[in-house]
Structures are given as structure tokens and as C-alpha cells.
PDB file of C-alpha atoms in Angstrom:
ATOM      1  CA  MET A   1      25.997 151.101 172.606  1.00 52.00           C
ATOM      2  CA  GLY A   2      23.266 150.415 170.047  1.00 63.00           C
ATOM      3  CA  ARG A   3      22.875 147.210 168.070  1.00 86.00           C
ATOM      4  CA  LEU A   4      25.424 146.461 165.399  1.00 95.00           C
ATOM      5  CA  PRO A   5      24.165 147.185 161.889  1.00 97.00           C
ATOM      6  CA  VAL A   6      24.174 144.425 159.284  1.00 97.00           C
ATOM      7  CA  PHE A   7      24.442 144.287 155.504  1.00 98.00           C
ATOM      8  CA  GLU A   8      20.653 144.248 155.094  1.00 98.00           C
ATOM      9  CA  ASP A   9      20.560 147.643 156.824  1.00 98.00           C
ATOM     10  CA  VAL A  10      22.904 149.013 154.158  1.00 98.00           C
ATOM     11  CA  GLN A  11      20.647 147.672 151.415  1.00 98.00           C
ATOM     12  CA  ALA A  12      17.585 149.257 153.046  1.00 98.00           C
ATOM     13  CA  ALA A  13      19.446 152.557 153.410  1.00 98.00           C
ATOM     14  CA  ALA A  14      20.348 152.548 149.716  1.00 98.00           C
ATOM     15  CA  ASP A  15      16.671 152.342 148.778  1.00 98.00           C
ATOM     16  CA  ARG A  16      15.663 154.982 151.322  1.00 98.00           C
ATOM     17  CA  ILE A  17      18.173 157.661 150.341  1.00 98.00           C
ATOM     18  CA  ALA A  18      18.481 157.050 146.588  1.00 98.00           C
ATOM     19  CA  VAL A  19      16.596 160.126 145.363  1.00 98.00           C
ATOM     20  CA  PHE A  20      18.367 162.472 147.791  1.00 98.00           C
ATOM     21  CA  VAL A  21      22.035 161.610 147.155  1.00 98.00           C
ATOM     22  CA  HIS A  22      24.277 161.334 144.103  1.00 98.00           C
ATOM     23  CA  ARG A  23      25.496 158.057 142.664  1.00 98.00           C
ATOM     24  CA  THR A  24      29.035 159.415 142.579  1.00 98.00           C
ATOM     25  CA  PRO A  25      31.421 158.607 139.724  1.00 98.00           C
ATOM     26  CA  ILE A  26      34.501 156.400 139.629  1.00 98.00           C
ATOM     27  CA  MET A  27      37.742 158.077 138.570  1.00 98.00           C
ATOM     28  CA  THR A  28      41.088 156.523 137.630  1.00 98.00           C
ATOM     29  CA  SER A  29      44.641 157.705 136.984  1.00 98.00           C
ATOM     30  CA  ALA A  30      46.908 155.994 134.465  1.00 98.00           C
ATOM     31  CA  THR A  31      49.886 157.700 136.103  1.00 97.00           C
ATOM     32  CA  LEU A  32      49.056 156.316 139.527  1.00 98.00           C
ATOM     33  CA  ASP A  33      48.303 152.842 138.179  1.00 98.00           C
ATOM     34  CA  ARG A  34      51.684 152.795 136.452  1.00 97.00           C
ATOM     35  CA  ASP A  35      53.498 153.974 139.578  1.00 97.00           C
ATOM     36  CA  LEU A  36      51.815 151.391 141.821  1.00 97.00           C
ATOM     37  CA  GLY A  37      51.562 148.526 139.338  1.00 98.00           C
ATOM     38  CA  ALA A  38      47.901 148.301 140.323  1.00 98.00           C
ATOM     39  CA  SER A  39      44.472 149.331 139.063  1.00 98.00           C
ATOM     40  CA  VAL A  40      42.999 151.919 141.416  1.00 98.00           C
ATOM     41  CA  PHE A  41      39.373 153.023 141.276  1.00 98.00           C
ATOM     42  CA  PHE A  42      38.411 156.145 143.225  1.00 98.00           C
ATOM     43  CA  LYS A  43      34.816 156.447 144.433  1.00 98.00           C
ATOM     44  CA  CYS A  44      34.483 160.245 144.383  1.00 98.00           C
ATOM     45  CA  GLU A  45      32.384 161.143 147.397  1.00 98.00           C
ATOM     46  CA  ASN A  46      33.986 164.589 147.178  1.00 97.00           C
ATOM     47  CA  LEU A  47      31.344 165.066 144.455  1.00 97.00           C
ATOM     48  CA  GLN A  48      28.519 163.941 146.740  1.00 97.00           C
ATOM     49  CA  LYS A  49      25.776 166.204 148.083  1.00 96.00           C
ATOM     50  CA  ILE A  50      27.404 168.649 150.585  1.00 93.00           C
ATOM     51  CA  GLY A  51      30.785 167.531 149.244  1.00 93.00           C
ATOM     52  CA  ALA A  52      31.204 164.398 151.352  1.00 95.00           C
ATOM     53  CA  PHE A  53      29.951 160.862 152.000  1.00 97.00           C
ATOM     54  CA  LYS A  54      28.380 162.090 155.237  1.00 96.00           C
ATOM     55  CA  ALA A  55      25.222 163.012 153.305  1.00 97.00           C
ATOM     56  CA  ARG A  56      24.426 159.301 153.058  1.00 98.00           C
ATOM     57  CA  GLY A  57      24.328 158.547 156.782  1.00 98.00           C
ATOM     58  CA  ALA A  58      22.629 161.785 157.778  1.00 98.00           C
ATOM     59  CA  VAL A  59      19.871 161.466 155.189  1.00 98.00           C
ATOM     60  CA  ASN A  60      19.278 157.846 156.194  1.00 98.00           C
ATOM     61  CA  ALA A  61      19.039 158.851 159.853  1.00 98.00           C
ATOM     62  CA  VAL A  62      16.659 161.772 159.307  1.00 98.00           C
ATOM     63  CA  LEU A  63      14.397 159.863 156.907  1.00 98.00           C
ATOM     64  CA  SER A  64      14.195 157.037 159.461  1.00 97.00           C
ATOM     65  CA  LEU A  65      12.662 159.283 162.162  1.00 97.00           C
ATOM     66  CA  ASP A  66       8.936 159.106 162.791  1.00 96.00           C
ATOM     67  CA  GLU A  67       6.918 162.286 162.231  1.00 96.00           C
ATOM     68  CA  ASP A  68       6.599 163.322 165.893  1.00 95.00           C
ATOM     69  CA  THR A  69      10.296 162.825 166.612  1.00 96.00           C
ATOM     70  CA  ALA A  70      11.380 164.591 163.439  1.00 96.00           C
ATOM     71  CA  ALA A  71       9.197 167.610 164.192  1.00 95.00           C
ATOM     72  CA  ARG A  72      11.212 168.319 167.364  1.00 96.00           C
ATOM     73  CA  GLY A  73      14.351 168.675 165.274  1.00 97.00           C
ATOM     74  CA  VAL A  74      17.829 167.176 165.265  1.00 97.00           C
ATOM     75  CA  VAL A  75      21.173 168.050 166.835  1.00 97.00           C
ATOM     76  CA  THR A  76      24.708 166.851 166.244  1.00 95.00           C
ATOM     77  CA  HIS A  77      28.347 167.702 166.889  1.00 90.00           C
ATOM     78  CA  SER A  78      30.714 167.862 163.945  1.00 85.00           C
ATOM     79  CA  SER A  79      33.900 169.443 162.629  1.00 73.00           C
ATOM     80  CA  GLY A  80      31.976 170.212 159.480  1.00 75.00           C
ATOM     81  CA  ASN A  81      31.000 167.501 157.015  1.00 86.00           C
ATOM     82  CA  HIS A  82      28.476 165.656 159.183  1.00 91.00           C
ATOM     83  CA  GLY A  83      27.106 169.006 160.294  1.00 92.00           C
ATOM     84  CA  GLN A  84      26.535 170.026 156.691  1.00 92.00           C
ATOM     85  CA  ALA A  85      25.047 166.625 155.961  1.00 95.00           C
ATOM     86  CA  LEU A  86      22.583 166.772 158.838  1.00 97.00           C
ATOM     87  CA  ALA A  87      21.618 170.330 157.930  1.00 96.00           C
ATOM     88  CA  TYR A  88      20.959 169.156 154.363  1.00 96.00           C
ATOM     89  CA  ALA A  89      18.987 166.139 155.569  1.00 97.00           C
ATOM     90  CA  ALA A  90      16.913 168.297 157.918  1.00 97.00           C
ATOM     91  CA  SER A  91      16.110 170.644 155.041  1.00 96.00           C
ATOM     92  CA  ILE A  92      14.603 167.701 153.122  1.00 96.00           C
ATOM     93  CA  ARG A  93      12.019 167.201 155.884  1.00 96.00           C
ATOM     94  CA  LYS A  94      11.909 170.914 156.771  1.00 96.00           C
ATOM     95  CA  ILE A  95      12.733 170.316 160.430  1.00 97.00           C
ATOM     96  CA  PRO A  96      14.963 172.325 162.834  1.00 96.00           C
ATOM     97  CA  CYS A  97      18.660 171.479 163.047  1.00 97.00           C
ATOM     98  CA  ALA A  98      21.498 172.628 165.329  1.00 96.00           C
ATOM     99  CA  VAL A  99      25.148 171.736 164.820  1.00 95.00           C
ATOM    100  CA  VAL A 100      27.731 171.996 167.602  1.00 95.00           C
ATOM    101  CA  MET A 101      31.101 172.772 166.014  1.00 91.00           C
ATOM    102  CA  PRO A 102      34.607 173.207 167.466  1.00 86.00           C
ATOM    103  CA  ASP A 103      35.778 176.793 167.438  1.00 88.00           C
ATOM    104  CA  THR A 104      38.669 175.654 165.203  1.00 82.00           C
ATOM    105  CA  ALA A 105      36.376 174.377 162.418  1.00 79.00           C
ATOM    106  CA  PRO A 106      37.296 175.649 158.923  1.00 75.00           C
ATOM    107  CA  ARG A 107      35.254 178.697 157.944  1.00 81.00           C
ATOM    108  CA  ILE A 108      34.192 177.044 154.691  1.00 76.00           C
ATOM    109  CA  LYS A 109      32.469 174.271 156.664  1.00 78.00           C
ATOM    110  CA  VAL A 110      30.837 176.666 159.142  1.00 87.00           C
ATOM    111  CA  ASP A 111      29.425 178.752 156.300  1.00 88.00           C
ATOM    112  CA  ALA A 112      28.149 175.647 154.544  1.00 86.00           C
ATOM    113  CA  VAL A 113      26.281 174.431 157.657  1.00 91.00           C
ATOM    114  CA  ARG A 114      24.594 177.804 157.991  1.00 93.00           C
ATOM    115  CA  GLY A 115      23.885 177.826 154.284  1.00 93.00           C
ATOM    116  CA  TYR A 116      21.638 174.788 154.699  1.00 92.00           C
ATOM    117  CA  GLY A 117      19.645 176.631 157.355  1.00 93.00           C
ATOM    118  CA  ALA A 118      21.046 175.092 160.539  1.00 95.00           C
ATOM    119  CA  ASP A 119      22.021 176.888 163.744  1.00 94.00           C
ATOM    120  CA  VAL A 120      25.719 176.702 164.677  1.00 95.00           C
ATOM    121  CA  VAL A 121      26.829 176.469 168.319  1.00 95.00           C
ATOM    122  CA  PHE A 122      30.593 176.820 168.921  1.00 94.00           C
ATOM    123  CA  CYS A 123      32.573 175.180 171.702  1.00 92.00           C
ATOM    124  CA  ALA A 124      36.038 173.781 172.449  1.00 90.00           C
ATOM    125  CA  GLN A 125      36.944 170.586 170.569  1.00 78.00           C
ATOM    126  CA  SER A 126      36.904 168.566 173.809  1.00 80.00           C
ATOM    127  CA  GLU A 127      33.430 169.831 174.756  1.00 90.00           C
ATOM    128  CA  ARG A 128      31.539 168.871 171.578  1.00 86.00           C
ATOM    129  CA  GLU A 129      29.585 165.933 172.953  1.00 87.00           C
ATOM    130  CA  ALA A 130      28.641 167.608 176.229  1.00 93.00           C
ATOM    131  CA  THR A 131      27.535 170.753 174.431  1.00 95.00           C
ATOM    132  CA  ALA A 132      25.451 168.739 171.972  1.00 94.00           C
ATOM    133  CA  GLU A 133      23.724 166.957 174.856  1.00 94.00           C
ATOM    134  CA  GLN A 134      22.944 170.321 176.453  1.00 94.00           C
ATOM    135  CA  VAL A 135      21.502 171.752 173.211  1.00 94.00           C
ATOM    136  CA  CYS A 136      19.485 168.591 172.715  1.00 93.00           C
ATOM    137  CA  ALA A 137      17.979 168.842 176.209  1.00 93.00           C
ATOM    138  CA  GLU A 138      17.146 172.517 175.732  1.00 93.00           C
ATOM    139  CA  ARG A 139      15.366 171.917 172.429  1.00 93.00           C
ATOM    140  CA  GLY A 140      13.850 168.499 173.020  1.00 94.00           C
ATOM    141  CA  ALA A 141      15.531 167.386 169.815  1.00 96.00           C
ATOM    142  CA  THR A 142      17.100 164.091 168.750  1.00 96.00           C
ATOM    143  CA  ILE A 143      20.855 163.663 168.582  1.00 95.00           C
ATOM    144  CA  VAL A 144      22.122 162.164 165.343  1.00 96.00           C
ATOM    145  CA  HIS A 145      25.624 161.001 166.185  1.00 93.00           C
ATOM    146  CA  PRO A 146      28.225 161.501 163.446  1.00 90.00           C
ATOM    147  CA  PHE A 147      29.272 157.845 163.455  1.00 93.00           C
ATOM    148  CA  ASN A 148      28.292 155.838 166.549  1.00 94.00           C
ATOM    149  CA  ASP A 149      24.787 155.114 165.274  1.00 95.00           C
ATOM    150  CA  PRO A 150      23.729 151.963 163.384  1.00 97.00           C
ATOM    151  CA  VAL A 151      21.445 153.923 161.051  1.00 97.00           C
ATOM    152  CA  VAL A 152      24.242 156.359 160.181  1.00 97.00           C
ATOM    153  CA  ILE A 153      26.717 153.507 159.603  1.00 98.00           C
ATOM    154  CA  ALA A 154      24.237 151.779 157.299  1.00 98.00           C
ATOM    155  CA  GLY A 155      23.891 154.961 155.277  1.00 98.00           C
ATOM    156  CA  GLN A 156      27.651 155.397 154.981  1.00 98.00           C
ATOM    157  CA  GLY A 157      27.956 151.830 153.762  1.00 98.00           C
ATOM    158  CA  THR A 158      25.978 152.692 150.640  1.00 98.00           C
ATOM    159  CA  ALA A 159      29.087 154.335 149.144  1.00 98.00           C
ATOM    160  CA  ALA A 160      30.859 150.963 149.114  1.00 98.00           C
ATOM    161  CA  LEU A 161      27.682 149.264 147.907  1.00 98.00           C
ATOM    162  CA  GLU A 162      27.720 151.504 144.849  1.00 98.00           C
ATOM    163  CA  LEU A 163      31.465 151.079 144.356  1.00 98.00           C
ATOM    164  CA  VAL A 164      31.188 147.292 144.241  1.00 98.00           C
ATOM    165  CA  ALA A 165      28.348 147.564 141.716  1.00 98.00           C
ATOM    166  CA  GLN A 166      30.306 150.016 139.545  1.00 98.00           C
ATOM    167  CA  VAL A 167      33.637 148.151 139.476  1.00 98.00           C
ATOM    168  CA  GLU A 168      33.869 144.383 139.098  1.00 96.00           C
ATOM    169  CA  GLY A 169      36.501 142.151 140.642  1.00 97.00           C
ATOM    170  CA  LEU A 170      37.898 144.384 143.379  1.00 98.00           C
ATOM    171  CA  ASP A 171      40.662 142.771 145.434  1.00 98.00           C
ATOM    172  CA  LEU A 172      40.979 145.417 148.171  1.00 98.00           C
ATOM    173  CA  LEU A 173      38.849 148.229 149.622  1.00 98.00           C
ATOM    174  CA  VAL A 174      40.352 151.302 151.311  1.00 98.00           C
ATOM    175  CA  ALA A 175      38.595 154.107 153.188  1.00 98.00           C
ATOM    176  CA  PRO A 176      39.618 156.766 155.734  1.00 98.00           C
ATOM    177  CA  ILE A 177      38.805 156.362 159.405  1.00 97.00           C
ATOM    178  CA  GLY A 178      38.001 158.951 162.036  1.00 94.00           C
ATOM    179  CA  GLY A 179      34.921 157.891 163.960  1.00 93.00           C
ATOM    180  CA  GLY A 180      34.675 154.779 161.817  1.00 96.00           C
ATOM    181  CA  GLY A 181      31.208 155.068 160.285  1.00 96.00           C
ATOM    182  CA  LEU A 182      32.436 154.923 156.683  1.00 98.00           C
ATOM    183  CA  LEU A 183      35.005 152.182 157.247  1.00 98.00           C
ATOM    184  CA  SER A 184      32.640 149.977 159.253  1.00 98.00           C
ATOM    185  CA  GLY A 185      29.868 150.411 156.669  1.00 98.00           C
ATOM    186  CA  THR A 186      32.373 149.539 153.946  1.00 98.00           C
ATOM    187  CA  THR A 187      33.381 146.450 155.912  1.00 98.00           C
ATOM    188  CA  LEU A 188      29.773 145.212 156.090  1.00 98.00           C
ATOM    189  CA  VAL A 189      29.514 145.486 152.307  1.00 98.00           C
ATOM    190  CA  ALA A 190      32.848 143.763 151.706  1.00 98.00           C
ATOM    191  CA  GLU A 191      31.950 140.902 154.027  1.00 97.00           C
ATOM    192  CA  ALA A 192      28.721 140.271 152.127  1.00 98.00           C
ATOM    193  CA  LEU A 193      29.796 140.888 148.530  1.00 98.00           C
ATOM    194  CA  LEU A 194      33.601 140.571 148.465  1.00 97.00           C
ATOM    195  CA  PRO A 195      34.383 138.066 151.232  1.00 96.00           C
ATOM    196  CA  SER A 196      37.940 137.451 149.984  1.00 96.00           C
ATOM    197  CA  ALA A 197      38.827 141.154 149.673  1.00 97.00           C
ATOM    198  CA  PRO A 198      40.549 142.743 152.681  1.00 97.00           C
ATOM    199  CA  VAL A 199      39.440 146.149 153.967  1.00 98.00           C
ATOM    200  CA  VAL A 200      42.055 148.719 155.013  1.00 98.00           C
ATOM    201  CA  GLY A 201      41.480 151.896 156.975  1.00 98.00           C
ATOM    202  CA  ALA A 202      43.619 155.001 156.379  1.00 98.00           C
ATOM    203  CA  GLU A 203      44.418 157.086 159.459  1.00 97.00           C
ATOM    204  CA  PRO A 204      46.736 160.037 160.166  1.00 97.00           C
ATOM    205  CA  GLU A 205      49.685 159.184 162.405  1.00 96.00           C
ATOM    206  CA  MET A 206      48.786 162.204 164.541  1.00 95.00           C
ATOM    207  CA  VAL A 207      45.426 160.657 165.500  1.00 94.00           C
ATOM    208  CA  ASP A 208      46.172 156.940 165.575  1.00 95.00           C
ATOM    209  CA  ASP A 209      43.602 155.712 168.107  1.00 95.00           C
ATOM    210  CA  ALA A 210      41.971 153.332 165.583  1.00 96.00           C
ATOM    211  CA  TYR A 211      45.342 151.750 164.789  1.00 97.00           C
ATOM    212  CA  ARG A 212      46.150 151.322 168.479  1.00 96.00           C
ATOM    213  CA  SER A 213      42.670 150.020 169.246  1.00 96.00           C
ATOM    214  CA  LEU A 214      42.715 147.269 166.642  1.00 96.00           C
ATOM    215  CA  ILE A 215      46.304 146.271 167.444  1.00 96.00           C
ATOM    216  CA  SER A 216      45.569 146.023 171.176  1.00 95.00           C
ATOM    217  CA  GLY A 217      42.067 144.594 170.908  1.00 95.00           C
ATOM    218  CA  PHE A 218      40.728 147.303 173.224  1.00 95.00           C
ATOM    219  CA  LEU A 219      39.089 150.600 172.294  1.00 95.00           C
ATOM    220  CA  GLN A 220      41.645 153.339 172.959  1.00 94.00           C
ATOM    221  CA  PRO A 221      40.814 156.956 173.836  1.00 90.00           C
ATOM    222  CA  ARG A 222      41.128 159.599 171.149  1.00 85.00           C
ATOM    223  CA  VAL A 223      44.406 161.490 170.986  1.00 87.00           C
ATOM    224  CA  SER A 224      44.276 164.459 173.333  1.00 81.00           C
ATOM    225  CA  ARG A 225      44.756 167.883 171.727  1.00 79.00           C
ATOM    226  CA  ALA A 226      45.307 166.273 168.356  1.00 80.00           C
ATOM    227  CA  THR A 227      46.484 168.409 165.452  1.00 85.00           C
ATOM    228  CA  THR A 228      46.322 167.209 161.850  1.00 92.00           C
ATOM    229  CA  ILE A 229      45.445 168.761 158.512  1.00 91.00           C
ATOM    230  CA  ALA A 230      42.950 165.912 158.153  1.00 92.00           C
ATOM    231  CA  ASP A 231      40.529 167.731 160.453  1.00 85.00           C
ATOM    232  CA  GLY A 232      37.623 165.412 159.612  1.00 85.00           C
ATOM    233  CA  LEU A 233      39.506 162.464 161.156  1.00 91.00           C
ATOM    234  CA  ILE A 234      40.403 164.000 164.516  1.00 87.00           C
ATOM    235  CA  THR A 235      37.571 162.351 166.447  1.00 85.00           C
ATOM    236  CA  GLY A 236      38.103 159.042 168.220  1.00 90.00           C
ATOM    237  CA  MET A 237      36.670 155.793 166.872  1.00 95.00           C
ATOM    238  CA  GLY A 238      33.187 154.832 168.036  1.00 94.00           C
ATOM    239  CA  GLU A 239      32.218 151.676 169.911  1.00 96.00           C
ATOM    240  CA  LEU A 240      30.064 150.301 167.091  1.00 97.00           C
ATOM    241  CA  ALA A 241      32.801 150.744 164.507  1.00 97.00           C
ATOM    242  CA  PHE A 242      35.355 149.184 166.840  1.00 97.00           C
ATOM    243  CA  GLU A 243      33.249 146.049 167.280  1.00 97.00           C
ATOM    244  CA  ILE A 244      32.655 145.673 163.542  1.00 97.00           C
ATOM    245  CA  LEU A 245      36.285 146.276 162.591  1.00 97.00           C
ATOM    246  CA  ARG A 246      37.705 144.153 165.404  1.00 96.00           C
ATOM    247  CA  GLU A 247      35.496 141.166 164.606  1.00 94.00           C
ATOM    248  CA  ARG A 248      36.490 141.308 160.933  1.00 94.00           C
ATOM    249  CA  LYS A 249      40.187 141.965 161.583  1.00 94.00           C
ATOM    250  CA  VAL A 250      40.375 145.156 159.540  1.00 97.00           C
ATOM    251  CA  GLU A 251      43.878 146.611 159.147  1.00 97.00           C
ATOM    252  CA  ILE A 252      44.672 150.277 159.764  1.00 98.00           C
ATOM    253  CA  VAL A 253      47.517 151.947 157.847  1.00 98.00           C
ATOM    254  CA  THR A 254      48.751 155.211 159.354  1.00 98.00           C
ATOM    255  CA  VAL A 255      50.175 158.026 157.228  1.00 98.00           C
ATOM    256  CA  SER A 256      52.188 161.160 157.931  1.00 97.00           C
ATOM    257  CA  GLU A 257      51.093 164.742 157.414  1.00 96.00           C
ATOM    258  CA  GLU A 258      53.532 165.012 154.504  1.00 96.00           C
ATOM    259  CA  GLN A 259      52.095 161.900 152.849  1.00 97.00           C
ATOM    260  CA  ILE A 260      48.587 163.335 153.177  1.00 97.00           C
ATOM    261  CA  VAL A 261      49.608 166.642 151.592  1.00 96.00           C
ATOM    262  CA  VAL A 262      51.343 164.880 148.713  1.00 96.00           C
ATOM    263  CA  ALA A 263      48.221 162.789 148.096  1.00 97.00           C
ATOM    264  CA  ALA A 264      45.903 165.811 148.192  1.00 96.00           C
ATOM    265  CA  ARG A 265      48.164 167.660 145.753  1.00 96.00           C
ATOM    266  CA  PHE A 266      48.138 164.672 143.407  1.00 97.00           C
ATOM    267  CA  PHE A 267      44.349 164.771 143.260  1.00 97.00           C
ATOM    268  CA  ALA A 268      44.403 168.492 142.491  1.00 95.00           C
ATOM    269  CA  GLU A 269      47.307 168.597 140.060  1.00 95.00           C
ATOM    270  CA  ARG A 270      47.036 165.290 138.201  1.00 96.00           C
ATOM    271  CA  MET A 271      43.360 164.293 138.488  1.00 97.00           C
ATOM    272  CA  LYS A 272      41.854 167.808 138.656  1.00 97.00           C
ATOM    273  CA  LEU A 273      39.830 166.835 141.731  1.00 97.00           C
ATOM    274  CA  VAL A 274      39.316 168.943 144.844  1.00 96.00           C
ATOM    275  CA  VAL A 275      39.894 166.525 147.726  1.00 96.00           C
ATOM    276  CA  GLU A 276      40.238 167.571 151.353  1.00 94.00           C
ATOM    277  CA  PRO A 277      43.170 166.139 153.325  1.00 95.00           C
ATOM    278  CA  SER A 278      40.884 163.733 155.200  1.00 95.00           C
ATOM    279  CA  GLY A 279      39.786 162.248 151.889  1.00 96.00           C
ATOM    280  CA  ALA A 280      43.360 162.082 150.591  1.00 97.00           C
ATOM    281  CA  THR A 281      44.453 159.750 153.395  1.00 97.00           C
ATOM    282  CA  SER A 282      43.163 156.760 151.405  1.00 97.00           C
ATOM    283  CA  LEU A 283      45.537 157.506 148.535  1.00 98.00           C
ATOM    284  CA  ALA A 284      48.347 158.152 151.003  1.00 98.00           C
ATOM    285  CA  ALA A 285      47.686 154.740 152.563  1.00 98.00           C
ATOM    286  CA  ILE A 286      47.818 152.718 149.354  1.00 98.00           C
ATOM    287  CA  ARG A 287      51.045 154.481 148.429  1.00 98.00           C
ATOM    288  CA  ALA A 288      52.419 153.608 151.869  1.00 97.00           C
ATOM    289  CA  MET A 289      51.447 149.970 151.271  1.00 97.00           C
ATOM    290  CA  GLY A 290      53.773 149.951 148.257  1.00 93.00           C
ATOM    291  CA  GLY A 291      54.318 146.513 146.743  1.00 95.00           C
ATOM    292  CA  ARG A 292      51.426 145.034 148.702  1.00 97.00           C
ATOM    293  CA  VAL A 293      48.961 146.531 146.213  1.00 98.00           C
ATOM    294  CA  ALA A 294      50.899 145.524 143.072  1.00 98.00           C
ATOM    295  CA  GLY A 295      48.691 143.597 140.650  1.00 98.00           C
ATOM    296  CA  LEU A 296      45.510 144.315 142.610  1.00 98.00           C
ATOM    297  CA  ARG A 297      42.270 146.035 141.680  1.00 98.00           C
ATOM    298  CA  VAL A 298      41.846 148.517 144.505  1.00 98.00           C
ATOM    299  CA  GLY A 299      38.626 150.355 145.360  1.00 98.00           C
ATOM    300  CA  VAL A 300      39.275 153.604 147.230  1.00 98.00           C
ATOM    301  CA  ILE A 301      36.614 155.797 148.799  1.00 98.00           C
ATOM    302  CA  VAL A 302      37.508 159.494 148.564  1.00 98.00           C
ATOM    303  CA  SER A 303      35.505 160.739 151.504  1.00 96.00           C
ATOM    304  CA  GLY A 304      35.149 164.472 150.842  1.00 94.00           C
ATOM    305  CA  GLY A 305      36.210 167.665 149.146  1.00 92.00           C
ATOM    306  CA  ASN A 306      35.405 170.491 151.561  1.00 86.00           C
ATOM    307  CA  THR A 307      38.610 172.420 152.141  1.00 85.00           C
ATOM    308  CA  ASP A 308      39.940 175.963 152.464  1.00 80.00           C
ATOM    309  CA  PHE A 309      43.212 174.898 150.754  1.00 83.00           C
ATOM    310  CA  SER A 310      45.345 176.086 153.680  1.00 81.00           C
ATOM    311  CA  TRP A 311      47.295 172.806 153.376  1.00 78.00           C
ATOM    312  CA  LEU A 312      48.638 173.929 149.972  1.00 79.00           C
ATOM    313  CA  GLN A 313      51.140 176.136 151.801  1.00 74.00           C
ATOM    314  CA  ARG A 314      52.893 173.087 153.266  1.00 68.00           C
TER     315      ARG A 314
END
């Protein structure tokens, strides 16, 4: 396990990546605020480069490589968004990139990775890490882990850094959790700038390893053969994220598949935003919290918008 990132790393990442990522907008919904009795501010990372917050961490990681290391290229494993992000980041420095993807990855994400010029290597979901290690050894490249990397976490934290600057007086921050890079980066920002504001992670019930880990105090294995429409959150939580979230007593709220679909439909039908199910888990979580958010100013990170809309049939 690498060293734990700190808030100063997030600040440095913000300066490093500024010209290569969007300062995404904040959106609100009067209907939702009325229903919840709260003021909710959505940080729309679905409008980020490559359609997800992952651009932040990947660009920070690639720009942090020295020239000799970068020239040998980068490799990662990803269900889609981090793969697209790393492919985009590699294109900035014009270096080779390979992305190991599960053979169940949505076609829209596979096509997007290739569109940025990266090679795609397919494998079974359970073999992603081993396959990435093999590709890395064959190419002499550097692995950029999707979340268990302090430089990646620092980059992901810049979304919350912007959110706090854009909206004053937030009482609560909410973000999805899969591997934990976004939520742990958000937690570093909250600890430094909003010390009295709790941080909540949103996780599908079908892949509840983060919830179980933080309840038990021990890192739990990812759910075997997990199935959820929130495909970007299937991976298990990383060691770095676990340490950050455990130390700061971050709460995880789990949500059902139906709650995720309802949230994603709300974004599409009422806010006119394309949000993938993984990104909609944050809205599902604050709805599940009910009266606990009444009267609060809630900052919510919408993690991404890359979807094939297959969930609309549910």
C-alpha cells in the first residue's frame, strides 16, 4: 500500500490538471429541494472530460510521470470510465496506453476507450488485475490503478475542492463509492475545508463491501460475481480509501437497484441530465436518508454520464 494522500496533494493536483479538465457546473432542482426539505447542489461530473470525474485522477497521474517513465506507456484495468480517462490523459502526452476491460463492459465505454487511441484487452471481470499486470510486464509500462493510488485519489479530490469553492456553507457531502478514490478524495477536502460537515458514501446494496468494511473495521473482499446496473461501482474498495474513510468515520448508505433507477430517471426526466446509474447512487442515497437531510445544504458529486440507457427498460 502506498502512502496516504493529504489535502495538500489535492491542491497540487488542482493546479497541475486545471487546463486539461472542465470546471464542471453546479445544478439544482426546485422539485427535489421541495420534496426533501433541503437545498441540494449537484456537482455535474457527468459533464467532465470523458463524461466522468475519472479524468481528474488519470490526468494527474499521467502528468506526474517523469519523461522516461511516461515514454514506456501506461496500463490500467477498468470497466470503462477510468479506462477512457487514462486513454485521454495518455493522449495529452502522446504516450501508449492499454486498458484491460471486463468482457461485460458496456459497448459505449469500450468504443470511447478506443476512440482516445488506447488498446483494449478483454478478460473476465475476476481476472482484470492479473491481466493488467501481464500486459504491463509485456510492454514495460506503468500501471495507473483506478483508485488505489495516492496520486489518483488526489486528482479525484479536486471535484470536491471545486464544489466547496462554488457553493458556500455546505452541511453534508455525498459521493458514490466503488473503489473509493472519489469518496476518499472528497473526505480529504471536507476534513480541511468543512470540518463540521459529514461525508456520506453511496453504494449499491448488491456490492456492499464498503459498507461492511467500515461497519466491521476490517477491509472486506469485493462481492463475488456481483451484478448491478451501477457497473462503475462493482469493484471492491481499495486499501488507501479504506484507511482514509475508516480514520474519518465516513458513513456508507446502501441503495437498491430500484432506487438507483428512479434516481437516474429523475436526472433525465426532471433535470434533463444524462447520468449513468453509478452516478445516480448519490441522489438515491440522500433520498434514502429522508428526514436526516431536511434543512441541510447538501453537496452531491454526480460521478459520470456514460451509459447505454439499458437501465431505462427497468
